[in-house]
Amino acid sequence: MTFAEYAWLIPIFPLIAFVVVGFLGNRLFKNWEGGAPIAIGMTAISLVLSLAVAFEALTTGTGTPFIQSLEWIVVQGGEFAFTFNMGIYIDNLTALMLIVVSFVATLVVIYSLGYMHEEGEKKRRYYAVISLFISVMLGLVLASNFLQMFIFWELVGLCSYLLIGFWNTRPSAASAAKKAFLVTRIGDIMFMIGLFVLFVGFQGNLDFAYIFDNVDAFVGGNELLTFGTLMLFGGAVGKSAQFPLHDWLPDAMEGPTTVSALIHAATMVKAGVYLVARSYPVMVETPDTMLVIAFIGGFTAIFAATMALNNTNIKRVLAYSTISQLGYMFLALGAGGYIFAQQPEFNVGYAAGTFHLMNHAFFKALLFLSAGAVIHAVHTEDMRLMGGLSKKLKITSLVMLIGCLSIAGIPPFSGFWSKDLVLEAAFAGIEYNSLFILLYAFGLITAFMTAFYMFRLWFLTFSGEPRDKHAYEHAHEAPAVMWVPLALLAILAFGSGFAFLFGFESTLVPGLMDFHPHEAGPIDLLTAVFTNVLTYASIAAAVLGIGLAYMMYKKRAIDPARFTSGSVGKTLSNVLLARYGFTKGYDWIGLKVVYGTAKVVDFIDRRLIDGLINGISAGLIRSGNFLRRAQTGFVQSYAAVIVVGVSLIVILLFLVGGVI
Amino acid sequence: MIPIEYFLALSGILFVIGALGVLTKRNAIVVLMSVELMLNAANINFVAFSSYYGNLNGAVFALIAIAIAAAEVAVGLAIIMNLYKTRDTISLDEINLLRW
């Protein structure tokens, strides 16, 4: 290992950009796009280093992870002694994440050069925080133990807060930032509880290397471990916006589109999936947790997809689709782990989840950045005011079409390969638990819905007649600094799926003893995919979805209003727009339950605890007031007291002390 | 030779007179004089015991006490003078600055 020795530098470079851009003055960067060149340069250096490290890890592929660590905190004390390390841990999963995060991040920062051009002095803050964001995400990916991961996990949350609230003068952005922070915080607390369980169970050693090799050494039985892994997954639910903590993600659209692209494609929400994939060796010990993961994932996939069906905000549709696609990843990981727990041999679940993570990163970054180009052109996010833009935005419409085809799962675009694997993993679970019939159905329906709403978005935005003449007149193609990243992402969104044919399955395997990689040539894999009837089911679902969208929004053969005109349709559509009332529900909980509890606690603090302290002090003051009356100021009364006192002492000495 | 009890009785009477004077008189100078009476009662005791035991320590101690008392009276009178200057009175009833 040569490059891996320097892997610790990967998060350092963006951190340097953060320090330089963040702490040197505005004047210095005035003619420098607010420090953008520094951010781009440092991120690009990380990218190069990441690619080198990842290439090395994937090609040498000895199966043993590369680990470097330093002792950070050493606590001595006999049987309670423990050591926390800080270090890096590089295996194939890390390599994959390094490629995805640094590549998408670099393109996003370059794209920002065009997108954020008109932000003035605020740009410096943007570039500083986004550098920090990239740095901590890379740090999270490289972390060598759970505690270190948790530290970066929290920092990722902080950066998302700062970036979602970038336009901090807008109340909606400020409250969206707070919501993102608070909702993910619920997950963070669960993550922390999970860490406590692991800490106790593994006697103070949280290193990945130790835990994965000694899962049997867990003290406290399988129930406790199940609880611990469930809590770890709780952390992932918060970060990855899974049901029921999904509600922050659509609101997070208040940030700049570049930030949304980064959050959705590379950082933040992928951290949750990464956590589950990373803790796979522990998680498979607890099939119950795996079942929960699969169920939450499958349910979230369909649940979020329904909300995307009728939304008119271009970014929100993409946000719901992210939640839904993340659900797919969890479904695959959960299904794979559950099957492995029943029958410890190779299955596709793990590879499907991580493969979809990678493909999703590319096509979702592409979709978001294209949406950003559209918003940049027409200055609105409302799809009802767009339409016909393909004439003006030729490149954008083309690359977005590639993104839509990819997410919809049309072969040979990348989304097809991974979505197919996800569904295959879910289907394989049916043999072991009939719940997977339901989850497979969820997955298939989601595939249909995904194709439908993505093409609804595309047709509404780019085809037909312009609905807002004024916006249409002023629309213009994005500058090169924006469309070149788009083109690069489009190539990947088209082509990253072919990694499947070249041994993705056999390369990306969890560090499990009985998990033997499944070696097969491209031709074998191809025949396996296209002789499977399930493949045609998912293609059919996608084509059906696209067809319906085409009929409704291009040909206008089916009037979309038909679905919302009836009373049932109207109610349903309102429920979807109100996000099934989750927003209201959380507001209600916040206002009634949390605020009520806070009031009670405030009462206890202010009345009982403060009252006790104030009472003691008031009592002392009062008794002092009373006692000081003894000080009359008359010298003679003092003298009298002295004389009487001395006399009494003398008399007492005579009577009691027996002086004579 | 006068028996020591006589001296002790004289000294006791003097001390009580002085103490009563301190407690009852309103005039600061009279109080000061009463304090001197109490002091001298003690001095008489010193001298009486000194002659009784044939040891000169007590007599020396009495002499030192007289010397100190003279200095102390000078200070006390100075305080009373200043009091009179600032407050136009030396009645202890009206000098109660140290009260609550």
Coordinates of C-alpha atoms in Angstrom, one line a residue, chain A residues 189-442:
Chain A
I189 CA -29.5 10.4 19.7
M190 CA -30.5 6.9 18.7
F191 CA -27.1 6.5 17.1
M192 CA -25.5 7.5 20.3
I193 CA -27.5 5.0 22.3
G194 CA -26.4 2.4 19.8
L195 CA -22.9 3.4 20.4
F196 CA -23.3 3.0 24.2
V197 CA -24.6 -0.5 23.7
L198 CA -21.7 -1.4 21.4
F199 CA -19.3 0.3 23.8
V200 CA -20.6 -1.8 26.7
G201 CA -20.9 -5.0 24.7
F202 CA -17.5 -4.9 23.2
Q203 CA -15.9 -3.7 26.4
G204 CA -14.8 -0.3 25.3
N205 CA -13.4 -1.1 21.9
L206 CA -15.3 0.7 19.1
D207 CA -12.8 0.0 16.3
F208 CA -14.3 -1.4 13.2
A209 CA -11.5 -3.9 12.8
Y210 CA -11.9 -5.3 16.3
I211 CA -15.7 -5.4 16.2
F212 CA -16.0 -7.0 12.8
D213 CA -13.5 -9.7 13.8
N214 CA -15.0 -10.4 17.2
V215 CA -18.7 -10.1 16.8
D216 CA -19.1 -13.2 19.0
A217 CA -17.3 -11.4 21.8
F218 CA -20.3 -9.2 22.4
V219 CA -21.3 -9.4 26.0
G220 CA -25.0 -9.1 26.9
G221 CA -26.7 -11.5 24.5
N222 CA -28.4 -11.2 21.2
E223 CA -31.3 -9.1 22.5
L224 CA -29.0 -6.4 23.6
L225 CA -27.2 -6.5 20.3
T226 CA -30.4 -6.3 18.4
F227 CA -31.3 -3.3 20.4
G228 CA -27.9 -1.8 19.7
T229 CA -28.1 -2.4 15.9
L230 CA -31.7 -1.1 15.8
M231 CA -30.5 2.1 17.4
L232 CA -27.6 2.4 14.9
F233 CA -30.2 2.1 12.2
G234 CA -32.2 4.7 14.0
G235 CA -29.3 7.1 13.4
A236 CA -29.4 6.1 9.7
V237 CA -33.1 6.7 9.6
G238 CA -32.6 10.3 10.7
K239 CA -29.7 11.1 8.4
S240 CA -31.1 9.3 5.4
A241 CA -34.6 10.8 5.8
Q242 CA -36.4 7.5 6.1
F243 CA -39.9 7.1 7.4
P244 CA -40.8 8.4 10.0
L245 CA -38.0 11.0 10.1
H246 CA -38.2 11.8 6.4
D247 CA -39.9 15.2 6.8
W248 CA -36.9 17.4 6.9
L249 CA -35.6 16.5 3.4
P250 CA -38.3 18.2 1.3
D251 CA -37.9 21.3 3.4
A252 CA -34.2 21.2 2.9
M253 CA -34.9 22.3 -0.7
E254 CA -34.8 25.9 0.7
G255 CA -31.0 25.8 0.3
P256 CA -29.3 26.6 -3.0
T257 CA -29.8 23.8 -5.6
T258 CA -26.1 23.0 -5.5
V259 CA -26.4 22.2 -1.8
S260 CA -29.4 20.0 -2.5
A261 CA -27.4 18.2 -5.1
L262 CA -24.5 17.7 -2.7
I263 CA -26.7 16.6 0.2
H264 CA -28.8 14.2 -2.0
A265 CA -26.1 12.7 -4.1
A266 CA -22.9 12.5 -2.1
T267 CA -23.0 13.7 1.4
M268 CA -25.4 13.7 4.3
V269 CA -28.2 11.3 3.3
K270 CA -25.7 8.8 2.0
A271 CA -24.1 8.7 5.4
G272 CA -27.0 6.7 6.7
V273 CA -26.8 4.1 4.0
Y274 CA -23.0 4.0 4.5
L275 CA -23.5 3.5 8.2
V276 CA -25.7 0.4 7.7
A277 CA -23.4 -0.9 5.0
R278 CA -20.3 -0.3 7.1
S279 CA -21.8 -2.1 10.2
Y280 CA -23.0 -5.0 8.1
P281 CA -20.9 -7.6 9.9
V282 CA -22.5 -6.6 13.2
M283 CA -25.9 -6.1 11.7
V284 CA -26.2 -9.5 10.1
E285 CA -26.0 -11.0 13.6
T286 CA -29.4 -9.6 14.3
P287 CA -31.9 -10.7 11.6
D288 CA -34.7 -8.8 13.4
T289 CA -33.0 -5.5 12.8
M290 CA -32.4 -6.5 9.2
L291 CA -36.0 -7.2 8.7
V292 CA -36.9 -3.8 10.2
I293 CA -34.3 -2.1 7.9
A294 CA -35.8 -3.9 4.8
F295 CA -39.3 -3.0 5.9
I296 CA -38.6 0.7 6.6
G297 CA -36.7 0.9 3.4
G298 CA -39.4 -0.7 1.3
F299 CA -42.2 1.3 2.9
T300 CA -40.3 4.6 2.6
A301 CA -39.7 3.9 -1.1
I302 CA -43.4 3.7 -2.0
F303 CA -44.5 6.2 0.6
A304 CA -42.2 9.0 -0.6
A305 CA -42.9 8.1 -4.3
T306 CA -46.6 8.8 -3.8
M307 CA -45.8 12.3 -2.6
A308 CA -43.8 13.0 -5.7
L309 CA -46.7 12.2 -7.9
N310 CA -48.5 15.5 -7.9
N311 CA -46.0 18.0 -6.5
T312 CA -45.4 20.9 -8.8
N313 CA -42.1 22.1 -7.3
I314 CA -39.3 20.7 -9.4
K315 CA -36.9 20.4 -6.6
R316 CA -39.4 18.8 -4.2
V317 CA -40.2 16.1 -6.7
L318 CA -36.5 15.3 -6.8
A319 CA -36.4 15.4 -3.0
Y320 CA -39.1 12.9 -2.7
S321 CA -37.5 10.7 -5.3
T322 CA -34.3 10.8 -3.2
I323 CA -36.1 9.6 -0.1
S324 CA -37.7 6.9 -2.2
Q325 CA -34.4 5.8 -3.8
L326 CA -32.7 5.7 -0.4
G327 CA -35.6 3.4 0.7
Y328 CA -34.5 1.1 -2.1
M329 CA -31.0 1.0 -0.8
F330 CA -32.1 0.1 2.7
L331 CA -34.5 -2.5 1.3
A332 CA -31.6 -4.1 -0.5
L333 CA -29.3 -4.0 2.4
G334 CA -31.9 -5.3 4.8
A335 CA -33.0 -8.1 2.6
G336 CA -29.5 -9.2 1.9
G337 CA -28.6 -9.2 5.6
Y338 CA -31.8 -11.0 6.5
I339 CA -31.1 -13.7 3.9
F340 CA -27.5 -14.0 5.0
A341 CA -28.6 -14.5 8.6
Q342 CA -30.8 -17.4 7.5
Q343 CA -28.3 -18.9 5.1
P344 CA -24.8 -17.7 5.3
E345 CA -23.6 -17.6 1.7
F346 CA -23.4 -15.1 -1.1
N347 CA -26.5 -13.0 -2.0
V348 CA -26.9 -9.8 -3.9
G349 CA -28.4 -7.6 -1.2
Y350 CA -25.2 -5.9 -0.1
A351 CA -23.9 -5.3 -3.6
A352 CA -27.4 -4.1 -4.7
G353 CA -27.6 -1.5 -1.9
T354 CA -24.1 -0.1 -2.5
F355 CA -24.4 -0.3 -6.2
H356 CA -27.7 1.7 -6.1
L357 CA -25.9 4.2 -3.8
M358 CA -23.3 4.8 -6.4
N359 CA -25.6 5.0 -9.4
H360 CA -28.0 7.2 -7.5
A361 CA -25.2 9.5 -6.5
F362 CA -24.5 10.1 -10.2
F363 CA -27.9 10.4 -11.6
K364 CA -29.3 12.3 -8.7
A365 CA -26.5 14.8 -8.8
L366 CA -27.2 15.1 -12.5
L367 CA -30.9 15.7 -12.0
F368 CA -30.4 18.2 -9.3
L369 CA -27.8 20.2 -11.2
S370 CA -30.0 20.1 -14.3
A371 CA -32.9 21.3 -12.3
G372 CA -30.6 24.0 -11.0
A373 CA -29.8 25.0 -14.6
V374 CA -33.5 25.3 -15.3
I375 CA -34.1 27.4 -12.2
H376 CA -31.1 29.5 -13.1
A377 CA -32.7 30.1 -16.5
V378 CA -36.3 30.8 -15.5
H379 CA -36.0 32.0 -11.9
T380 CA -38.8 29.8 -10.6
E381 CA -39.1 26.4 -9.1
D382 CA -42.8 26.0 -10.1
M383 CA -43.2 23.5 -12.9
R384 CA -46.5 25.1 -13.8
L385 CA -44.6 28.2 -15.0
M386 CA -42.2 26.2 -17.2
G387 CA -42.8 24.2 -20.3
G388 CA -41.3 24.1 -23.8
L389 CA -37.8 24.8 -22.4
S390 CA -36.1 22.2 -24.5
K391 CA -35.9 24.7 -27.3
K392 CA -34.0 27.1 -25.2
L393 CA -32.1 24.7 -22.9
K394 CA -30.9 22.1 -25.4
I395 CA -28.0 20.6 -23.4
T396 CA -29.9 20.7 -20.1
S397 CA -32.9 19.0 -21.5
L398 CA -30.8 16.3 -23.0
V399 CA -28.8 15.5 -19.9
M400 CA -31.9 15.6 -17.8
L401 CA -33.5 13.1 -20.1
I402 CA -30.5 10.8 -19.5
G403 CA -31.0 11.3 -15.7
C404 CA -34.7 10.6 -16.0
L405 CA -34.1 7.4 -18.1
S406 CA -31.5 6.3 -15.6
I407 CA -33.6 6.8 -12.5
A408 CA -36.6 5.3 -14.2
G409 CA -34.6 2.1 -14.8
I410 CA -34.5 1.8 -18.6
P411 CA -31.7 -0.4 -19.8
P412 CA -28.9 0.1 -20.4
F413 CA -28.9 3.3 -18.2
S414 CA -27.2 2.9 -14.8
G415 CA -30.4 3.0 -12.7
F416 CA -31.7 -0.1 -14.4
W417 CA -28.9 -2.4 -13.3
S418 CA -29.0 -1.4 -9.7
K419 CA -32.8 -1.2 -9.4
D420 CA -33.0 -4.6 -10.9
L421 CA -30.5 -5.9 -8.3
V422 CA -32.5 -4.3 -5.5
L423 CA -35.7 -5.9 -6.6
E424 CA -33.9 -9.2 -7.1
A425 CA -32.6 -9.0 -3.5
A426 CA -36.1 -8.3 -2.2
F427 CA -37.5 -11.1 -4.3
A428 CA -34.9 -13.5 -2.9
G429 CA -36.2 -12.8 0.6
I430 CA -39.6 -14.3 -0.1
E431 CA -38.1 -17.7 0.3
Y432 CA -37.3 -16.9 4.0
N433 CA -40.0 -14.5 5.0
S434 CA -43.4 -13.9 3.4
L435 CA -43.2 -10.2 4.3
F436 CA -40.8 -9.8 1.4
I437 CA -43.7 -10.5 -1.0
L438 CA -45.1 -7.2 0.2
L439 CA -41.8 -5.5 0.0
Y440 CA -41.1 -6.7 -3.5
A441 CA -44.5 -5.4 -4.5
F442 CA -43.7 -2.1 -2.9

